[in-house]
Amino acid sequence: MAEKIYIKNARLSFPSIFRKSVFQGVESKKYEATFLLDKDKDADQIAAIEKAIENFKTETFGEGKTPKSLKLTGFQDGDSKDYDGYSNHMALKATTARRTVIIDKDKTPLVEDDGRPYAGCYVNGIVSPWFSDHVTGGKQILFNLEGIQFVKDGEPFGDAGISVDAFDAFGDDNDEDFV
């Protein structure tokens, strides 16, 4: 059985954790999240993930028998992506067919209406590697999403929408000015 990988204080990107992901208007069969780890600050965590991947390869294929065509699709250098926040980071994408555990700092369950976790916040995560040999994707190592814990707020990725500061405040006596 693949070892669980614990990710601490990673930035969350592209979360589809309360609803299954949608790509080009089509709902996928999976929930997903990407964890961003800073190459400098999180070097020890990145090394631990790389070691866990090597252990998984040995467990799956045997010592020195990893297929040359194997792709590490789920763990990539963020510098190869043109996404906000990915520069100087490693990106680990994990998916699951079932909705996973999503909790707050105090371990209470979170729901979508809580507004967190969100893209750009910091989370802890638990993932586990798995091997796929599929006609379209070929031989690849991917990651199961086991759970997410909200840690702290961060600068949201993407369009944050309209802020309350975009509106003027007014009292009931000014109603005729806005009709």
Rosetta silent file (secondary structure, phi, psi, omega in degrees, C-alpha in Angstrom):
SEQUENCE: MAEKIYIKNARLSFPSIFRKSVFQGVESKKYEATFLLDKDKDADQIAAIEKAIENFKTETFGEGKTPKSLKLTGFQDGDSKDYDGYSNHMALKATTARRTVIIDKDKTPLVEDDGRPYAGCYVNGIVSPWFSDHVTGGKQILFNLEGIQFVKDGEPFGDAGISVDAFDAFGDDNDEDFV
SCORE:     score description
SCORE:     0.000 S_00000001
   1 L     0.000  136.460 -177.721    0.000    0.000    0.000 S_00000001
   2 L   -66.019  140.522  178.835    1.323    3.437   -0.950 S_00000001
   3 L   -72.805  146.835  176.557    2.539    5.617    1.890 S_00000001
   4 L   -77.178  141.277  177.928    0.555    8.723    2.720 S_00000001
   5 E  -110.578  123.849  179.624    2.305   11.995    2.019 S_00000001
   6 E   -97.836  125.143 -179.633    1.639   14.830    4.446 S_00000001
   7 E  -111.123  127.939 -175.987    1.870   18.330    2.974 S_00000001
   8 E  -113.175  132.349  171.033    2.169   21.226    5.415 S_00000001
   9 E    52.500   48.590  178.236    1.259   24.879    4.857 S_00000001
  10 E   -96.004  152.467  175.774    0.990   24.712    1.056 S_00000001
  11 E   -79.952  135.551 -177.708   -0.799   27.262   -1.084 S_00000001
  12 E   -92.326  132.188 -179.978   -4.009   25.854   -2.578 S_00000001
  13 E  -132.605  146.881  178.172   -4.611   26.218   -6.319 S_00000001
  14 E    46.802   51.890  179.600   -7.462   25.162   -8.610 S_00000001
  15 E   -78.759  128.039  167.507   -9.564   23.634   -5.842 S_00000001
  16 E  -126.352   75.799 -170.188  -12.642   21.679   -6.869 S_00000001
  17 L  -110.815  -17.881  176.532  -13.153   20.150   -3.470 S_00000001
  18 L  -102.086  -21.809  176.644  -16.829   20.729   -2.704 S_00000001
  19 L  -136.811  153.141  178.679  -18.012   19.980   -6.241 S_00000001
  20 L   -63.840  147.854 -175.961  -16.479   17.887   -8.999 S_00000001
  21 L   -65.500  154.451  177.872  -14.209   19.816  -11.327 S_00000001
  22 E  -124.905  128.462  177.857  -15.484   21.287  -14.571 S_00000001
  23 E  -127.692  122.595 -178.030  -13.285   21.579  -17.654 S_00000001
  24 L    52.466   43.361  175.660  -14.548   23.346  -20.789 S_00000001
  25 L    79.451    1.303 -178.185  -18.092   23.211  -19.449 S_00000001
  26 E  -113.227  126.894  178.148  -18.052   19.456  -18.777 S_00000001
  27 E   -71.161  132.849  177.212  -18.151   18.077  -15.231 S_00000001
  28 L   -83.822 -177.091  178.687  -15.392   15.566  -14.582 S_00000001
  29 L   -97.961   10.398 -171.385  -15.750   12.508  -12.405 S_00000001
  30 L  -135.245  153.124  165.986  -13.315   13.852   -9.809 S_00000001
  31 E   -91.438  151.868 -177.811  -12.713   16.351   -7.065 S_00000001
  32 E  -154.931  160.580  175.964   -9.259   17.918   -7.224 S_00000001
  33 E  -157.085  149.711  174.608   -6.760   20.304   -5.672 S_00000001
  34 E  -118.747  132.866 -179.958   -3.221   21.438   -6.417 S_00000001
  35 E  -105.428  126.404 -179.910   -0.759   22.117   -3.602 S_00000001
  36 E  -104.243  125.477  179.275    2.001   24.678   -4.248 S_00000001
  37 E  -117.942  126.247  179.608    5.283   24.331   -2.361 S_00000001
  38 E   -66.300  128.184 -176.416    7.942   27.046   -2.485 S_00000001
  39 L   -60.880  -28.998 -179.458   11.200   25.578   -3.828 S_00000001
  40 L   -89.768  -58.471 -176.299   13.272   27.469   -1.249 S_00000001
  41 L   -66.189  -32.496 -174.792   11.139   27.577    1.916 S_00000001
  42 L  -108.741   26.261 -176.869    9.674   24.084    1.432 S_00000001
  43 H   -57.101  -39.045  179.924   12.811   22.323    0.119 S_00000001
  44 H   -65.720  -41.590  178.121   12.660   19.699    2.898 S_00000001
  45 H   -64.826  -41.995  179.440    9.014   18.887    2.119 S_00000001
  46 H   -61.581  -43.454  178.307    9.765   18.663   -1.604 S_00000001
  47 H   -62.349  -39.416  178.552   12.668   16.283   -0.891 S_00000001
  48 H   -65.467  -38.674  177.455   10.380   14.146    1.311 S_00000001
  49 H   -65.537  -45.148  178.432    7.784   13.968   -1.492 S_00000001
  50 H   -60.210  -38.585  177.802   10.469   12.989   -4.008 S_00000001
  51 H   -66.063  -42.923  178.312   11.669   10.256   -1.607 S_00000001
  52 H   -62.080  -37.472  177.733    8.099    8.977   -1.171 S_00000001
  53 H   -65.570  -43.804  178.042    7.728    8.851   -4.966 S_00000001
  54 H   -62.021  -42.422  176.704   10.978    6.864   -5.276 S_00000001
  55 H   -60.567  -40.962  179.330    9.772    4.465   -2.562 S_00000001
  56 H   -64.515  -42.298  177.685    6.488    4.073   -4.436 S_00000001
  57 H   -59.426  -45.524  179.923    8.315    3.310   -7.709 S_00000001
  58 H   -63.940  -43.275  178.934   10.390    0.606   -5.978 S_00000001
  59 H   -62.534  -39.324 -175.082    7.286   -0.831   -4.290 S_00000001
  60 H   -80.585  -42.262 -171.531    5.335   -0.833   -7.570 S_00000001
  61 H  -112.335  -18.196 -174.361    7.969   -1.954  -10.097 S_00000001
  62 L    99.532  159.556 -177.913   10.864   -3.383   -8.089 S_00000001
  63 L   -59.308  121.336  176.281   14.364   -2.022   -7.482 S_00000001
  64 L    69.834   15.275 -176.078   15.733   -0.388  -10.658 S_00000001
  65 L  -114.740   21.688  178.729   12.808   -1.591  -12.826 S_00000001
  66 L   -66.026  128.628  178.798   10.886    1.668  -13.303 S_00000001
  67 L   -58.659  137.540  179.403    9.603    1.883  -16.902 S_00000001
  68 L   -63.469  -27.578 -177.785   11.466    4.486  -18.961 S_00000001
  69 L   -83.675    0.890 -177.606    8.142    5.740  -20.330 S_00000001
  70 L   -66.185  132.189  177.455    6.786    6.533  -16.822 S_00000001
  71 E  -110.044  142.323  175.847    5.579   10.133  -16.405 S_00000001
  72 L  -100.006   71.917 -172.684    5.301   11.933  -13.091 S_00000001
  73 L   -65.625  -35.456 -172.696    2.164   13.796  -14.107 S_00000001
  74 L   -81.081  -10.168 -177.137    0.984   14.725  -10.618 S_00000001
  75 E  -133.369  107.066 -172.232    4.145   16.508   -9.381 S_00000001
  76 E  -132.291  157.840  176.217    5.531   19.189  -11.659 S_00000001
  77 E   -72.697  120.087 -179.347    7.785   22.221  -11.656 S_00000001
  78 H   -63.613  -22.019  178.176    5.558   25.286  -11.397 S_00000001
  79 H   -65.114  -17.423  178.355    8.028   27.274  -13.508 S_00000001
  80 H   -85.061   -3.903 -179.324    6.770   25.263  -16.495 S_00000001
  81 L  -110.158  148.431  178.375    3.244   26.649  -15.960 S_00000001
  82 L  -105.303   58.136 -179.007    2.000   30.132  -16.744 S_00000001
  83 L  -119.054  148.518  177.019   -0.294   30.404  -13.717 S_00000001
  84 L   -56.974  128.152  175.793   -0.471   33.015  -10.978 S_00000001
  85 L    85.650   -1.791 -175.081    1.620   31.936   -7.957 S_00000001
  86 L   -88.950  -19.607 -178.338    3.390   28.980   -9.623 S_00000001
  87 L   -58.662  135.049 -179.447    6.787   30.633  -10.187 S_00000001
  88 L    59.126   31.182  177.623    9.535   29.063   -7.998 S_00000001
  89 E  -129.793  156.243  166.533    7.087   26.428   -6.728 S_00000001
  90 E  -100.678  141.665 -177.229    6.495   22.716   -7.168 S_00000001
  91 E  -116.687  120.773  177.049    2.868   21.816   -7.910 S_00000001
  92 E  -111.321  114.929  179.690    1.341   18.574   -6.672 S_00000001
  93 E   -99.421  132.755  178.918   -2.098   17.843   -8.130 S_00000001
  94 E  -130.950  147.698 -178.558   -4.297   15.289   -6.407 S_00000001
  95 E  -135.051  164.381  174.599   -7.761   13.964   -7.283 S_00000001
  96 E  -155.304  149.378  178.438  -10.433   11.709   -5.838 S_00000001
  97 L   -82.479  -19.780 -179.858  -13.718   10.252   -7.065 S_00000001
  98 L  -113.605  150.253  177.570  -15.358   10.803   -3.670 S_00000001
  99 L   -64.691  132.593 -173.833  -15.628   14.024   -1.707 S_00000001
 100 L   -96.458  175.845  176.382  -12.789   14.022    0.781 S_00000001
 101 E   -68.154  127.971  176.679  -12.358   15.250    4.341 S_00000001
 102 E  -132.588  115.512 -174.017  -12.173   19.067    4.466 S_00000001
 103 E  -129.934  163.115  176.897  -11.600   20.558    7.905 S_00000001
 104 L   -88.932  178.926  179.708  -10.739   23.822    9.634 S_00000001
 105 L   -53.245  -38.461 -176.650   -7.735   24.490   11.906 S_00000001
 106 L   -89.590   11.316  177.813   -9.646   23.078   14.884 S_00000001
 107 L    75.198    9.647  174.907  -10.637   19.940   12.906 S_00000001
 108 L   -77.454  143.806 -179.637  -14.302   20.945   12.537 S_00000001
 109 E   -62.896  144.400  175.472  -15.752   20.031    9.127 S_00000001
 110 L  -109.809  147.075  175.041  -15.979   22.786    6.509 S_00000001
 111 L  -122.339  166.273 -175.683  -18.699   23.165    3.883 S_00000001
 112 H   -54.910  -39.616 -178.441  -18.740   25.253    0.726 S_00000001
 113 H   -64.693  -15.557  177.170  -20.750   28.061    2.351 S_00000001
 114 H   -69.889  -19.975  177.659  -17.896   28.621    4.835 S_00000001
 115 L    78.753    9.817  176.549  -15.901   30.200    1.980 S_00000001
 116 L  -150.799  152.774   -6.309  -12.720   28.295    2.759 S_00000001
 117 L   -65.986  158.605 -179.006  -10.527   26.696    1.693 S_00000001
 118 L  -141.850  164.673 -179.991  -10.209   28.764   -1.469 S_00000001
 119 L   -62.689  118.273  179.448   -7.632   29.266   -4.223 S_00000001
 120 L   112.883  -19.212  178.400   -4.716   31.156   -2.675 S_00000001
 121 L   -78.059  175.918  179.710   -5.180   30.192    0.979 S_00000001
 122 E  -108.059  137.207 -176.184   -2.783   27.925    2.873 S_00000001
 123 E  -139.346  162.307  163.858   -3.686   24.340    3.711 S_00000001
 124 E  -101.522  151.054  178.966   -2.327   21.062    4.977 S_00000001
 125 E  -143.040  157.052  172.659   -3.034   18.071    2.787 S_00000001
 126 E  -125.717  127.119  179.532   -2.750   14.315    2.736 S_00000001
 127 E  -134.282  164.949  174.076   -2.184   12.559   -0.585 S_00000001
 128 E  -143.673  139.251 -178.841   -1.021    9.137   -1.722 S_00000001
 129 E   -75.419  153.300  172.441    0.614    8.132   -5.021 S_00000001
 130 E  -147.474  156.781 -177.214   -0.919    5.628   -7.418 S_00000001
 131 E  -102.973  133.554  176.467    0.101    4.134  -10.751 S_00000001
 132 E  -123.367  134.435  174.294   -1.984    4.478  -13.904 S_00000001
 133 E  -128.544   88.990 -172.533   -1.381    2.663  -17.183 S_00000001
 134 E  -116.316  149.528 -178.536   -4.064    4.042  -19.480 S_00000001
 135 L   -55.228  -45.525 -176.448   -4.390    4.028  -23.246 S_00000001
 136 L   -84.189  -34.793 -176.290   -4.620    7.822  -23.503 S_00000001
 137 L   -95.077  -16.981 -177.299   -2.343    8.868  -20.618 S_00000001
 138 E    74.830 -162.721  179.643    0.247    6.109  -20.762 S_00000001
 139 E   -82.658  123.037 -177.853    2.201    5.026  -17.700 S_00000001
 140 E  -152.676  154.557  172.520    2.091    7.717  -15.027 S_00000001
 141 E  -101.504  126.194  178.716    2.217    8.389  -11.321 S_00000001
 142 E  -122.020  179.270 -178.132   -0.754   10.374  -10.052 S_00000001
 143 E  -131.110  135.407  172.178   -1.952   11.276   -6.555 S_00000001
 144 E   -82.504  137.791  174.695   -5.113   10.479   -4.590 S_00000001
 145 E   -88.994  115.442 -176.369   -6.519   13.362   -2.560 S_00000001
 146 E   -97.404  -34.346 -178.595   -7.064   12.036    0.969 S_00000001
 147 E  -178.870  159.754 -179.656   -7.889   15.224    2.903 S_00000001
 148 E  -138.061  137.480  175.076   -7.443   18.986    3.289 S_00000001
 149 E  -124.794  123.487  176.207   -7.137   21.175    6.386 S_00000001
 150 E   -65.393  133.987 -179.935   -7.460   24.964    6.176 S_00000001
 151 E  -109.952  -55.015 -178.597   -4.420   26.646    7.815 S_00000001
 152 E  -162.655  162.907  178.367   -4.596   30.390    7.109 S_00000001
 153 L   -70.565  154.517  175.510   -5.764   33.014    4.677 S_00000001
 154 L  -145.886  172.175  177.657   -3.664   34.009    1.686 S_00000001
 155 L   -65.074  118.643 -178.326   -3.971   36.344   -1.285 S_00000001
 156 L   -61.816  142.239  173.485   -6.773   34.814   -3.421 S_00000001
 157 L   -80.912  150.895  173.654   -5.854   33.673   -6.918 S_00000001
 158 L    76.601 -167.170 -177.888   -7.837   34.985   -9.856 S_00000001
 159 L   -76.046  116.027  179.845  -10.605   37.567   -9.903 S_00000001
 160 L   -77.695   -6.294  179.015  -11.808   38.148   -6.365 S_00000001
 161 L    84.796 -165.076 -177.945  -14.962   39.818   -7.736 S_00000001
 162 L   -78.860  134.886  176.211  -16.545   43.027   -6.513 S_00000001
 163 L   -92.590  156.053  176.367  -15.451   44.326   -3.123 S_00000001
 164 H   -62.382  -23.234  178.875  -17.825   46.061   -0.717 S_00000001
 165 H   -68.845  -12.222  179.332  -15.575   49.106   -1.179 S_00000001
 166 H   -75.417  -13.852 -178.580  -16.904   49.458   -4.741 S_00000001
 167 L  -105.492  152.189  172.775  -20.201   50.733   -3.331 S_00000001
 168 L   -88.904  146.619  174.823  -21.029   54.010   -1.598 S_00000001
 169 L   -86.779  145.856  175.909  -22.692   53.880    1.808 S_00000001
 170 L  -153.985  157.149  179.525  -25.965   55.768    2.249 S_00000001
 171 L   -97.907  175.007 -179.996  -28.774   56.005    4.797 S_00000001
 172 H   -61.341  -28.433 -177.734  -32.528   55.591    4.374 S_00000001
 173 H   -72.364   -8.360 -179.162  -32.973   59.375    4.026 S_00000001
 174 H  -104.009   13.238 -174.576  -31.031   59.289    0.696 S_00000001
 175 H   -54.899  -38.945 -176.755  -33.286   56.754   -1.073 S_00000001
 176 H   -65.116  -21.271  178.950  -34.448   59.249   -3.731 S_00000001
 177 H   -73.465  -15.770 -173.600  -30.813   59.711   -4.909 S_00000001
 178 H  -118.565   15.320 -179.406  -30.591   56.066   -5.988 S_00000001
 179 L   -93.784    0.000    0.000  -33.961   55.537   -7.645 S_00000001
